[in-house]
Amino acid sequence: ATCCRRATGHTHREMPQEQVSPVKAPVRKKKAGEEKWLDVESKRQATQLTTSLTEYAYFLANDPSVAQQRIAQNIHRSVPAHVARTETAKSLATEAKGVNEDLILTIRDLENVCDNPVFKSVHSKLVCATEFVKHLITEHD
């Protein structure tokens, strides 16, 4: 059977007959003095049209190039957003790595300051000065 591309001579697999079921035109009961709703030629044309549309729909549903086009459209829609999210995630990961390294260096610096004898001397002098101020306050009261 030829499909929608009859002019090019393109053919595709024969459709199973049970899938090609022409739509029957609705027929009303004829009232007195009323002509038929659809004449024989109109019914034939409607049946031919629905058969052609059914063949075309079957062709579109089973044509690999149409499926490939749908996949390509899906890729073109979804990939840019995914790439943008990936770039954002990479940027945030790099920023978090930098902050983590800064914190590690700060902790090491604080540990080194606490182990420094100058800091211990300053700390002991501050403790002595604080105690002296407390002593002066208690004497004054």
mmCIF file of N, CA and C in Angstrom:
data_model
loop_
_atom_site.group_PDB
_atom_site.id
_atom_site.type_symbol
_atom_site.label_atom_id
_atom_site.label_comp_id
_atom_site.label_asym_id
_atom_site.label_seq_id
_atom_site.Cartn_x
_atom_site.Cartn_y
_atom_site.Cartn_z
ATOM 1 N N ALA A 1 0.839 -1.178 0.000
ATOM 2 C CA ALA A 1 0.000 0.000 0.000
ATOM 3 C C ALA A 1 0.879 1.234 0.000
ATOM 4 N N THR A 2 0.464 2.238 -0.692
ATOM 5 C CA THR A 2 1.218 3.478 -0.692
ATOM 6 C C THR A 2 0.720 4.347 0.435
ATOM 7 N N CYS A 3 1.602 5.180 0.910
ATOM 8 C CA CYS A 3 1.240 6.041 2.044
ATOM 9 C C CYS A 3 0.980 7.448 1.542
ATOM 10 N N CYS A 4 1.207 8.391 2.425
ATOM 11 C CA CYS A 4 0.947 9.787 2.122
ATOM 12 C C CYS A 4 1.856 10.328 1.033
ATOM 13 N N ARG A 5 2.902 9.623 0.722
ATOM 14 C CA ARG A 5 3.859 10.096 -0.269
ATOM 15 C C ARG A 5 3.612 9.426 -1.627
ATOM 16 N N ARG A 6 2.410 9.374 -2.034
ATOM 17 C CA ARG A 6 2.064 8.692 -3.283
ATOM 18 C C ARG A 6 2.780 9.297 -4.485
ATOM 19 N N ALA A 7 2.978 10.588 -4.478
ATOM 20 C CA ALA A 7 3.599 11.253 -5.623
ATOM 21 C C ALA A 7 5.039 10.784 -5.812
ATOM 22 N N THR A 8 5.735 10.446 -4.711
ATOM 23 C CA THR A 8 7.127 10.020 -4.813
ATOM 24 C C THR A 8 7.240 8.526 -5.026
ATOM 25 N N GLY A 9 6.140 7.804 -4.912
ATOM 26 C CA GLY A 9 6.185 6.364 -5.083
ATOM 27 C C GLY A 9 6.664 5.638 -3.835
ATOM 28 N N HIS A 10 6.787 6.363 -2.717
ATOM 29 C CA HIS A 10 7.236 5.755 -1.472
ATOM 30 C C HIS A 10 6.191 4.749 -0.984
ATOM 31 N N THR A 11 6.652 3.606 -0.578
ATOM 32 C CA THR A 11 5.733 2.612 -0.012
ATOM 33 C C THR A 11 6.243 2.206 1.350
ATOM 34 N N HIS A 12 5.378 1.697 2.169
ATOM 35 C CA HIS A 12 5.779 1.174 3.475
ATOM 36 C C HIS A 12 5.033 -0.122 3.699
ATOM 37 N N ARG A 13 5.280 -0.737 4.823
ATOM 38 C CA ARG A 13 4.662 -2.029 5.102
ATOM 39 C C ARG A 13 3.159 -1.966 4.937
ATOM 40 N N GLU A 14 2.644 -3.095 4.494
ATOM 41 C CA GLU A 14 1.197 -3.207 4.367
ATOM 42 C C GLU A 14 0.597 -3.184 5.767
ATOM 43 N N MET A 15 -0.418 -2.362 5.963
ATOM 44 C CA MET A 15 -1.069 -2.284 7.267
ATOM 45 C C MET A 15 -1.996 -3.473 7.419
ATOM 46 N N PRO A 16 -2.031 -4.078 8.593
ATOM 47 C CA PRO A 16 -2.984 -5.159 8.820
ATOM 48 C C PRO A 16 -4.402 -4.636 8.621
ATOM 49 N N GLN A 17 -5.219 -5.432 7.986
ATOM 50 C CA GLN A 17 -6.565 -4.989 7.651
ATOM 51 C C GLN A 17 -7.406 -4.708 8.880
ATOM 52 N N GLU A 18 -7.142 -5.406 10.002
ATOM 53 C CA GLU A 18 -7.965 -5.144 11.170
ATOM 54 C C GLU A 18 -7.683 -3.764 11.770
ATOM 55 N N GLN A 19 -6.513 -3.184 11.468
ATOM 56 C CA GLN A 19 -6.210 -1.853 11.978
ATOM 57 C C GLN A 19 -6.791 -0.765 11.089
ATOM 58 N N VAL A 20 -7.017 -1.066 9.825
ATOM 59 C CA VAL A 20 -7.566 -0.078 8.914
ATOM 60 C C VAL A 20 -9.071 -0.291 8.872
ATOM 61 N N SER A 21 -9.747 0.494 9.628
ATOM 62 C CA SER A 21 -11.200 0.373 9.634
ATOM 63 C C SER A 21 -11.794 1.711 9.252
ATOM 64 N N PRO A 22 -12.349 1.791 8.052
ATOM 65 C CA PRO A 22 -12.901 3.084 7.638
ATOM 66 C C PRO A 22 -14.072 3.470 8.521
ATOM 67 N N VAL A 23 -14.158 4.753 8.763
ATOM 68 C CA VAL A 23 -15.246 5.275 9.579
ATOM 69 C C VAL A 23 -16.506 5.315 8.726
ATOM 70 N N LYS A 24 -17.551 4.752 9.236
ATOM 71 C CA LYS A 24 -18.818 4.756 8.504
ATOM 72 C C LYS A 24 -19.512 6.089 8.742
ATOM 73 N N ALA A 25 -20.040 6.633 7.664
ATOM 74 C CA ALA A 25 -20.730 7.908 7.762
ATOM 75 C C ALA A 25 -22.050 7.709 8.496
ATOM 76 N N PRO A 26 -22.391 8.626 9.399
ATOM 77 C CA PRO A 26 -23.657 8.475 10.121
ATOM 78 C C PRO A 26 -24.839 8.621 9.173
ATOM 79 N N VAL A 27 -25.780 7.767 9.351
ATOM 80 C CA VAL A 27 -26.964 7.785 8.485
ATOM 81 C C VAL A 27 -28.179 8.050 9.354
ATOM 82 N N ARG A 28 -28.929 9.082 8.984
ATOM 83 C CA ARG A 28 -30.165 9.375 9.702
ATOM 84 C C ARG A 28 -31.321 8.719 8.956
ATOM 85 N N LYS A 29 -32.348 8.478 9.689
ATOM 86 C CA LYS A 29 -33.559 7.986 9.031
ATOM 87 C C LYS A 29 -34.164 9.128 8.238
ATOM 88 N N LYS A 30 -34.579 8.789 7.065
ATOM 89 C CA LYS A 30 -35.111 9.784 6.159
ATOM 90 C C LYS A 30 -36.548 10.123 6.541
ATOM 91 N N LYS A 31 -36.795 11.402 6.668
ATOM 92 C CA LYS A 31 -38.152 11.867 6.935
ATOM 93 C C LYS A 31 -38.824 12.155 5.604
ATOM 94 N N ALA A 32 -40.095 12.265 5.636
ATOM 95 C CA ALA A 32 -40.853 12.508 4.417
ATOM 96 C C ALA A 32 -40.423 13.830 3.789
ATOM 97 N N GLY A 33 -40.095 13.820 2.497
ATOM 98 C CA GLY A 33 -39.717 15.023 1.780
ATOM 99 C C GLY A 33 -38.271 15.445 2.024
ATOM 100 N N GLU A 34 -37.485 14.620 2.706
ATOM 101 C CA GLU A 34 -36.107 14.995 3.030
ATOM 102 C C GLU A 34 -35.166 14.100 2.238
ATOM 103 N N GLU A 35 -34.094 14.686 1.697
ATOM 104 C CA GLU A 35 -33.126 13.890 0.962
ATOM 105 C C GLU A 35 -32.189 13.190 1.940
ATOM 106 N N LYS A 36 -31.396 12.231 1.422
ATOM 107 C CA LYS A 36 -30.420 11.536 2.274
ATOM 108 C C LYS A 36 -29.407 12.548 2.812
ATOM 109 N N TRP A 37 -28.918 12.265 3.997
ATOM 110 C CA TRP A 37 -27.947 13.168 4.624
ATOM 111 C C TRP A 37 -26.632 13.149 3.863
ATOM 112 N N LEU A 38 -26.125 11.940 3.518
ATOM 113 C CA LEU A 38 -24.937 11.817 2.682
ATOM 114 C C LEU A 38 -25.276 10.912 1.511
ATOM 115 N N ASP A 39 -24.910 11.362 0.335
ATOM 116 C CA ASP A 39 -25.159 10.499 -0.814
ATOM 117 C C ASP A 39 -24.033 9.470 -0.924
ATOM 118 N N VAL A 40 -24.132 8.568 -1.875
ATOM 119 C CA VAL A 40 -23.169 7.468 -2.028
ATOM 120 C C VAL A 40 -21.775 8.001 -2.321
ATOM 121 N N GLU A 41 -21.641 9.002 -3.155
ATOM 122 C CA GLU A 41 -20.330 9.561 -3.501
ATOM 123 C C GLU A 41 -19.682 10.221 -2.283
ATOM 124 N N SER A 42 -20.465 10.937 -1.495
ATOM 125 C CA SER A 42 -19.932 11.579 -0.282
ATOM 126 C C SER A 42 -19.467 10.521 0.703
ATOM 127 N N LYS A 43 -20.210 9.444 0.843
ATOM 128 C CA LYS A 43 -19.808 8.350 1.733
ATOM 129 C C LYS A 43 -18.499 7.734 1.250
ATOM 130 N N ARG A 44 -18.369 7.526 -0.073
ATOM 131 C CA ARG A 44 -17.150 6.938 -0.623
ATOM 132 C C ARG A 44 -15.958 7.865 -0.371
ATOM 133 N N GLN A 45 -16.141 9.142 -0.586
ATOM 134 C CA GLN A 45 -15.058 10.104 -0.356
ATOM 135 C C GLN A 45 -14.685 10.173 1.125
ATOM 136 N N ALA A 46 -15.675 10.145 2.008
ATOM 137 C CA ALA A 46 -15.395 10.164 3.453
ATOM 138 C C ALA A 46 -14.640 8.904 3.863
ATOM 139 N N THR A 47 -15.055 7.744 3.317
ATOM 140 C CA THR A 47 -14.373 6.489 3.622
ATOM 141 C C THR A 47 -12.944 6.523 3.101
ATOM 142 N N GLN A 48 -12.742 7.038 1.901
ATOM 143 C CA GLN A 48 -11.409 7.135 1.326
ATOM 144 C C GLN A 48 -10.534 8.084 2.152
ATOM 145 N N LEU A 49 -11.102 9.200 2.582
ATOM 146 C CA LEU A 49 -10.359 10.161 3.393
ATOM 147 C C LEU A 49 -9.945 9.559 4.728
ATOM 148 N N THR A 50 -10.876 8.900 5.400
ATOM 149 C CA THR A 50 -10.533 8.310 6.706
ATOM 150 C C THR A 50 -9.523 7.187 6.555
ATOM 151 N N THR A 51 -9.607 6.421 5.459
ATOM 152 C CA THR A 51 -8.615 5.369 5.219
ATOM 153 C C THR A 51 -7.237 5.986 5.001
ATOM 154 N N SER A 52 -7.169 7.045 4.212
ATOM 155 C CA SER A 52 -5.889 7.723 3.973
ATOM 156 C C SER A 52 -5.331 8.308 5.265
ATOM 157 N N LEU A 53 -6.192 8.921 6.074
ATOM 158 C CA LEU A 53 -5.734 9.490 7.351
ATOM 159 C C LEU A 53 -5.261 8.395 8.292
ATOM 160 N N THR A 54 -5.938 7.255 8.291
ATOM 161 C CA THR A 54 -5.520 6.137 9.144
ATOM 162 C C THR A 54 -4.166 5.612 8.697
ATOM 163 N N GLU A 55 -3.964 5.477 7.383
ATOM 164 C CA GLU A 55 -2.675 5.036 6.869
ATOM 165 C C GLU A 55 -1.570 6.023 7.240
ATOM 166 N N TYR A 56 -1.855 7.302 7.115
ATOM 167 C CA TYR A 56 -0.872 8.333 7.440
ATOM 168 C C TYR A 56 -0.530 8.307 8.937
ATOM 169 N N ALA A 57 -1.546 8.169 9.777
ATOM 170 C CA ALA A 57 -1.300 8.088 11.227
ATOM 171 C C ALA A 57 -0.481 6.852 11.562
ATOM 172 N N TYR A 58 -0.791 5.729 10.915
ATOM 173 C CA TYR A 58 -0.032 4.499 11.140
ATOM 174 C C TYR A 58 1.417 4.711 10.708
ATOM 175 N N PHE A 59 1.597 5.345 9.550
ATOM 176 C CA PHE A 59 2.937 5.617 9.053
ATOM 177 C C PHE A 59 3.717 6.488 10.028
ATOM 178 N N LEU A 60 3.091 7.569 10.505
ATOM 179 C CA LEU A 60 3.770 8.464 11.454
ATOM 180 C C LEU A 60 4.090 7.767 12.766
ATOM 181 N N ALA A 61 3.200 6.899 13.210
ATOM 182 C CA ALA A 61 3.417 6.207 14.478
ATOM 183 C C ALA A 61 4.555 5.201 14.384
ATOM 184 N N ASN A 62 4.819 4.664 13.189
ATOM 185 C CA ASN A 62 5.810 3.592 13.052
ATOM 186 C C ASN A 62 7.040 3.977 12.247
ATOM 187 N N ASP A 63 7.131 5.193 11.784
ATOM 188 C CA ASP A 63 8.266 5.617 10.985
ATOM 189 C C ASP A 63 9.443 5.946 11.902
ATOM 190 N N PRO A 64 10.595 5.277 11.728
ATOM 191 C CA PRO A 64 11.754 5.536 12.596
ATOM 192 C C PRO A 64 12.266 6.963 12.505
ATOM 193 N N SER A 65 12.173 7.591 11.335
ATOM 194 C CA SER A 65 12.689 8.956 11.221
ATOM 195 C C SER A 65 11.857 9.931 12.053
ATOM 196 N N VAL A 66 10.562 9.668 12.190
ATOM 197 C CA VAL A 66 9.714 10.523 13.025
ATOM 198 C C VAL A 66 10.107 10.349 14.487
ATOM 199 N N ALA A 67 10.351 9.106 14.897
ATOM 200 C CA ALA A 67 10.782 8.860 16.283
ATOM 201 C C ALA A 67 12.126 9.522 16.540
ATOM 202 N N GLN A 68 13.024 9.439 15.562
ATOM 203 C CA GLN A 68 14.330 10.080 15.713
ATOM 204 C C GLN A 68 14.172 11.595 15.831
ATOM 205 N N GLN A 69 13.264 12.160 15.062
ATOM 206 C CA GLN A 69 13.031 13.606 15.135
ATOM 207 C C GLN A 69 12.480 13.994 16.500
ATOM 208 N N ARG A 70 11.582 13.188 17.043
ATOM 209 C CA ARG A 70 11.047 13.480 18.379
ATOM 210 C C ARG A 70 12.142 13.412 19.438
ATOM 211 N N ILE A 71 13.018 12.421 19.320
ATOM 212 C CA ILE A 71 14.140 12.312 20.263
ATOM 213 C C ILE A 71 15.044 13.534 20.135
ATOM 214 N N ALA A 72 15.333 13.937 18.895
ATOM 215 C CA ALA A 72 16.190 15.111 18.678
ATOM 216 C C ALA A 72 15.554 16.371 19.268
ATOM 217 N N GLN A 73 14.244 16.541 19.093
ATOM 218 C CA GLN A 73 13.561 17.700 19.669
ATOM 219 C C GLN A 73 13.638 17.673 21.184
ATOM 220 N N ASN A 74 13.463 16.496 21.765
ATOM 221 C CA ASN A 74 13.554 16.375 23.221
ATOM 222 C C ASN A 74 14.958 16.728 23.702
ATOM 223 N N ILE A 75 15.960 16.288 22.976
ATOM 224 C CA ILE A 75 17.344 16.607 23.347
ATOM 225 C C ILE A 75 17.577 18.108 23.251
ATOM 226 N N HIS A 76 17.118 18.721 22.166
ATOM 227 C CA HIS A 76 17.314 20.166 21.999
ATOM 228 C C HIS A 76 16.597 20.968 23.074
ATOM 229 N N ARG A 77 15.484 20.447 23.594
ATOM 230 C CA ARG A 77 14.765 21.154 24.663
ATOM 231 C C ARG A 77 15.410 20.937 26.024
ATOM 232 N N SER A 78 15.847 19.723 26.320
ATOM 233 C CA SER A 78 16.266 19.410 27.683
ATOM 234 C C SER A 78 17.757 19.585 27.937
ATOM 235 N N VAL A 79 18.604 19.384 26.948
ATOM 236 C CA VAL A 79 20.056 19.416 27.177
ATOM 237 C C VAL A 79 20.567 20.798 27.596
ATOM 238 N N PRO A 80 20.155 21.905 26.976
ATOM 239 C CA PRO A 80 20.690 23.202 27.429
ATOM 240 C C PRO A 80 20.408 23.494 28.900
ATOM 241 N N ALA A 81 19.224 23.149 29.367
ATOM 242 C CA ALA A 81 18.913 23.369 30.784
ATOM 243 C C ALA A 81 19.786 22.479 31.664
ATOM 244 N N HIS A 82 20.012 21.248 31.225
ATOM 245 C CA HIS A 82 20.852 20.325 31.998
ATOM 246 C C HIS A 82 22.296 20.823 32.033
ATOM 247 N N VAL A 83 22.799 21.327 30.913
ATOM 248 C CA VAL A 83 24.160 21.858 30.865
ATOM 249 C C VAL A 83 24.284 23.068 31.785
ATOM 250 N N ALA A 84 23.274 23.930 31.794
ATOM 251 C CA ALA A 84 23.303 25.107 32.669
ATOM 252 C C ALA A 84 23.321 24.691 34.132
ATOM 253 N N ARG A 85 22.498 23.688 34.489
ATOM 254 C CA ARG A 85 22.497 23.205 35.879
ATOM 255 C C ARG A 85 23.839 22.582 36.244
ATOM 256 N N THR A 86 24.449 21.864 35.302
ATOM 257 C CA THR A 86 25.751 21.248 35.552
ATOM 258 C C THR A 86 26.811 22.316 35.768
ATOM 259 N N GLU A 87 26.802 23.358 34.944
ATOM 260 C CA GLU A 87 27.770 24.445 35.101
ATOM 261 C C GLU A 87 27.579 25.151 36.444
ATOM 262 N N THR A 88 26.326 25.370 36.842
ATOM 263 C CA THR A 88 26.051 25.997 38.137
ATOM 264 C C THR A 88 26.568 25.112 39.268
ATOM 265 N N ALA A 89 26.329 23.812 39.158
ATOM 266 C CA ALA A 89 26.800 22.887 40.190
ATOM 267 C C ALA A 89 28.326 22.888 40.266
ATOM 268 N N LYS A 90 29.005 22.913 39.117
ATOM 269 C CA LYS A 90 30.474 22.961 39.110
ATOM 270 C C LYS A 90 30.971 24.244 39.761
ATOM 271 N N SER A 91 30.323 25.368 39.441
ATOM 272 C CA SER A 91 30.718 26.648 40.009
ATOM 273 C C SER A 91 30.555 26.651 41.531
ATOM 274 N N LEU A 92 29.404 26.139 41.992
ATOM 275 C CA LEU A 92 29.170 26.077 43.438
ATOM 276 C C LEU A 92 30.142 25.124 44.127
ATOM 277 N N ALA A 93 30.477 24.018 43.468
ATOM 278 C CA ALA A 93 31.435 23.071 44.049
ATOM 279 C C ALA A 93 32.814 23.708 44.175
ATOM 280 N N THR A 94 33.215 24.479 43.148
ATOM 281 C CA THR A 94 34.511 25.168 43.203
ATOM 282 C C THR A 94 34.519 26.212 44.316
ATOM 283 N N GLU A 95 33.422 26.937 44.445
ATOM 284 C CA GLU A 95 33.331 27.950 45.504
ATOM 285 C C GLU A 95 33.369 27.296 46.885
ATOM 286 N N ALA A 96 32.663 26.194 47.040
ATOM 287 C CA ALA A 96 32.651 25.488 48.333
ATOM 288 C C ALA A 96 34.033 24.935 48.658
ATOM 289 N N LYS A 97 34.743 24.458 47.638
ATOM 290 C CA LYS A 97 36.104 23.948 47.860
ATOM 291 C C LYS A 97 37.018 25.071 48.352
ATOM 292 N N GLY A 98 36.882 26.261 47.738
ATOM 293 C CA GLY A 98 37.690 27.402 48.170
ATOM 294 C C GLY A 98 37.388 27.814 49.604
ATOM 295 N N VAL A 99 36.101 27.837 49.966
ATOM 296 C CA VAL A 99 35.716 28.184 51.340
ATOM 297 C C VAL A 99 36.253 27.146 52.313
ATOM 298 N N ASN A 100 36.182 25.880 51.942
ATOM 299 C CA ASN A 100 36.687 24.805 52.804
ATOM 300 C C ASN A 100 38.191 24.965 53.032
ATOM 301 N N GLU A 101 38.944 25.281 51.972
ATOM 302 C CA GLU A 101 40.390 25.490 52.125
ATOM 303 C C GLU A 101 40.680 26.694 53.009
ATOM 304 N N ASP A 102 39.894 27.765 52.879
ATOM 305 C CA ASP A 102 40.063 28.939 53.740
ATOM 306 C C ASP A 102 39.842 28.578 55.209
ATOM 307 N N LEU A 103 38.805 27.792 55.464
ATOM 308 C CA LEU A 103 38.536 27.371 56.851
ATOM 309 C C LEU A 103 39.667 26.517 57.411
ATOM 310 N N ILE A 104 40.196 25.622 56.613
ATOM 311 C CA ILE A 104 41.309 24.779 57.065
ATOM 312 C C ILE A 104 42.527 25.641 57.404
ATOM 313 N N LEU A 105 42.822 26.624 56.535
ATOM 314 C CA LEU A 105 43.960 27.514 56.806
ATOM 315 C C LEU A 105 43.721 28.356 58.061
ATOM 316 N N THR A 106 42.492 28.829 58.268
ATOM 317 C CA THR A 106 42.178 29.626 59.460
ATOM 318 C C THR A 106 42.366 28.795 60.721
ATOM 319 N N ILE A 107 41.896 27.560 60.679
ATOM 320 C CA ILE A 107 42.056 26.684 61.863
ATOM 321 C C ILE A 107 43.535 26.428 62.132
ATOM 322 N N ARG A 108 44.331 26.188 61.088
ATOM 323 C CA ARG A 108 45.772 25.965 61.293
ATOM 324 C C ARG A 108 46.444 27.216 61.875
ATOM 325 N N ASP A 109 46.048 28.403 61.362
ATOM 326 C CA ASP A 109 46.623 29.649 61.879
ATOM 327 C C ASP A 109 46.288 29.839 63.352
ATOM 328 N N LEU A 110 45.034 29.551 63.723
ATOM 329 C CA LEU A 110 44.649 29.694 65.133
ATOM 330 C C LEU A 110 45.408 28.709 66.017
ATOM 331 N N GLU A 111 45.609 27.504 65.525
ATOM 332 C CA GLU A 111 46.392 26.531 66.300
ATOM 333 C C GLU A 111 47.832 27.009 66.469
ATOM 334 N N ASN A 112 48.400 27.574 65.387
ATOM 335 C CA ASN A 112 49.776 28.080 65.471
ATOM 336 C C ASN A 112 49.868 29.280 66.412
ATOM 337 N N VAL A 113 48.867 30.143 66.406
ATOM 338 C CA VAL A 113 48.877 31.304 67.292
ATOM 339 C C VAL A 113 48.830 30.850 68.750
ATOM 340 N N CYS A 114 47.992 29.866 69.027
ATOM 341 C CA CYS A 114 47.869 29.391 70.407
ATOM 342 C C CYS A 114 49.152 28.729 70.904
ATOM 343 N N ASP A 115 49.898 28.127 70.009
ATOM 344 C CA ASP A 115 51.159 27.475 70.397
ATOM 345 C C ASP A 115 52.325 28.460 70.437
ATOM 346 N N ASN A 116 52.158 29.651 69.960
ATOM 347 C CA ASN A 116 53.221 30.651 69.918
ATOM 348 C C ASN A 116 53.474 31.193 71.325
ATOM 349 N N PRO A 117 54.760 31.237 71.759
ATOM 350 C CA PRO A 117 55.078 31.749 73.100
ATOM 351 C C PRO A 117 54.699 33.219 73.289
ATOM 352 N N VAL A 118 54.736 34.017 72.226
ATOM 353 C CA VAL A 118 54.367 35.428 72.337
ATOM 354 C C VAL A 118 52.889 35.528 72.699
ATOM 355 N N PHE A 119 52.051 34.720 72.041
ATOM 356 C CA PHE A 119 50.628 34.729 72.344
ATOM 357 C C PHE A 119 50.391 34.300 73.791
ATOM 358 N N LYS A 120 51.132 33.288 74.253
ATOM 359 C CA LYS A 120 50.968 32.833 75.642
ATOM 360 C C LYS A 120 51.357 33.948 76.610
ATOM 361 N N SER A 121 52.405 34.696 76.276
ATOM 362 C CA SER A 121 52.830 35.802 77.126
ATOM 363 C C SER A 121 51.768 36.897 77.136
ATOM 364 N N VAL A 122 51.238 37.241 75.963
ATOM 365 C CA VAL A 122 50.199 38.272 75.875
ATOM 366 C C VAL A 122 48.957 37.788 76.630
ATOM 367 N N HIS A 123 48.612 36.535 76.466
ATOM 368 C CA HIS A 123 47.439 35.979 77.132
ATOM 369 C C HIS A 123 47.588 36.056 78.655
ATOM 370 N N SER A 124 48.790 35.674 79.153
ATOM 371 C CA SER A 124 48.986 35.724 80.607
ATOM 372 C C SER A 124 48.959 37.163 81.116
ATOM 373 N N LYS A 125 49.489 38.118 80.332
ATOM 374 C CA LYS A 125 49.447 39.521 80.733
ATOM 375 C C LYS A 125 48.013 40.040 80.753
ATOM 376 N N LEU A 126 47.176 39.620 79.765
ATOM 377 C CA LEU A 126 45.774 40.018 79.747
ATOM 378 C C LEU A 126 45.028 39.442 80.947
ATOM 379 N N VAL A 127 45.334 38.212 81.300
ATOM 380 C CA VAL A 127 44.694 37.603 82.470
ATOM 381 C C VAL A 127 45.073 38.377 83.726
ATOM 382 N N CYS A 128 46.355 38.726 83.845
ATOM 383 C CA CYS A 128 46.812 39.502 85.006
ATOM 384 C C CYS A 128 46.144 40.875 85.044
ATOM 385 N N ALA A 129 46.016 41.528 83.886
ATOM 386 C CA ALA A 129 45.410 42.850 83.837
ATOM 387 C C ALA A 129 43.929 42.767 84.190
ATOM 388 N N THR A 130 43.257 41.719 83.725
ATOM 389 C CA THR A 130 41.840 41.540 84.033
ATOM 390 C C THR A 130 41.651 41.318 85.530
ATOM 391 N N GLU A 131 42.507 40.514 86.120
ATOM 392 C CA GLU A 131 42.405 40.282 87.568
ATOM 393 C C GLU A 131 42.685 41.559 88.351
ATOM 394 N N PHE A 132 43.664 42.357 87.883
ATOM 395 C CA PHE A 132 43.978 43.605 88.554
ATOM 396 C C PHE A 132 42.793 44.570 88.487
ATOM 397 N N VAL A 133 42.124 44.662 87.309
ATOM 398 C CA VAL A 133 40.959 45.532 87.161
ATOM 399 C C VAL A 133 39.848 45.056 88.086
ATOM 400 N N LYS A 134 39.632 43.761 88.170
ATOM 401 C CA LYS A 134 38.597 43.228 89.063
ATOM 402 C C LYS A 134 38.931 43.567 90.522
ATOM 403 N N HIS A 135 40.222 43.476 90.887
ATOM 404 C CA HIS A 135 40.647 43.791 92.244
ATOM 405 C C HIS A 135 40.412 45.278 92.543
ATOM 406 N N LEU A 136 40.729 46.148 91.586
ATOM 407 C CA LEU A 136 40.502 47.572 91.789
ATOM 408 C C LEU A 136 38.999 47.876 91.940
ATOM 409 N N ILE A 137 38.184 47.205 91.173
ATOM 410 C CA ILE A 137 36.741 47.437 91.267
ATOM 411 C C ILE A 137 36.229 46.989 92.617
ATOM 412 N N THR A 138 36.683 45.859 93.095
ATOM 413 C CA THR A 138 36.193 45.383 94.401
ATOM 414 C C THR A 138 36.720 46.276 95.534
ATOM 415 N N GLU A 139 37.912 46.812 95.425
ATOM 416 C CA GLU A 139 38.423 47.710 96.465
ATOM 417 C C GLU A 139 37.678 49.026 96.456
ATOM 418 N N HIS A 140 37.311 49.501 95.316
ATOM 419 C CA HIS A 140 36.636 50.771 95.197
ATOM 420 C C HIS A 140 35.250 50.723 95.803
ATOM 421 N N ASP A 141 34.577 49.607 95.681
ATOM 422 C CA ASP A 141 33.225 49.503 96.229
ATOM 423 C C ASP A 141 33.325 49.400 97.696
#
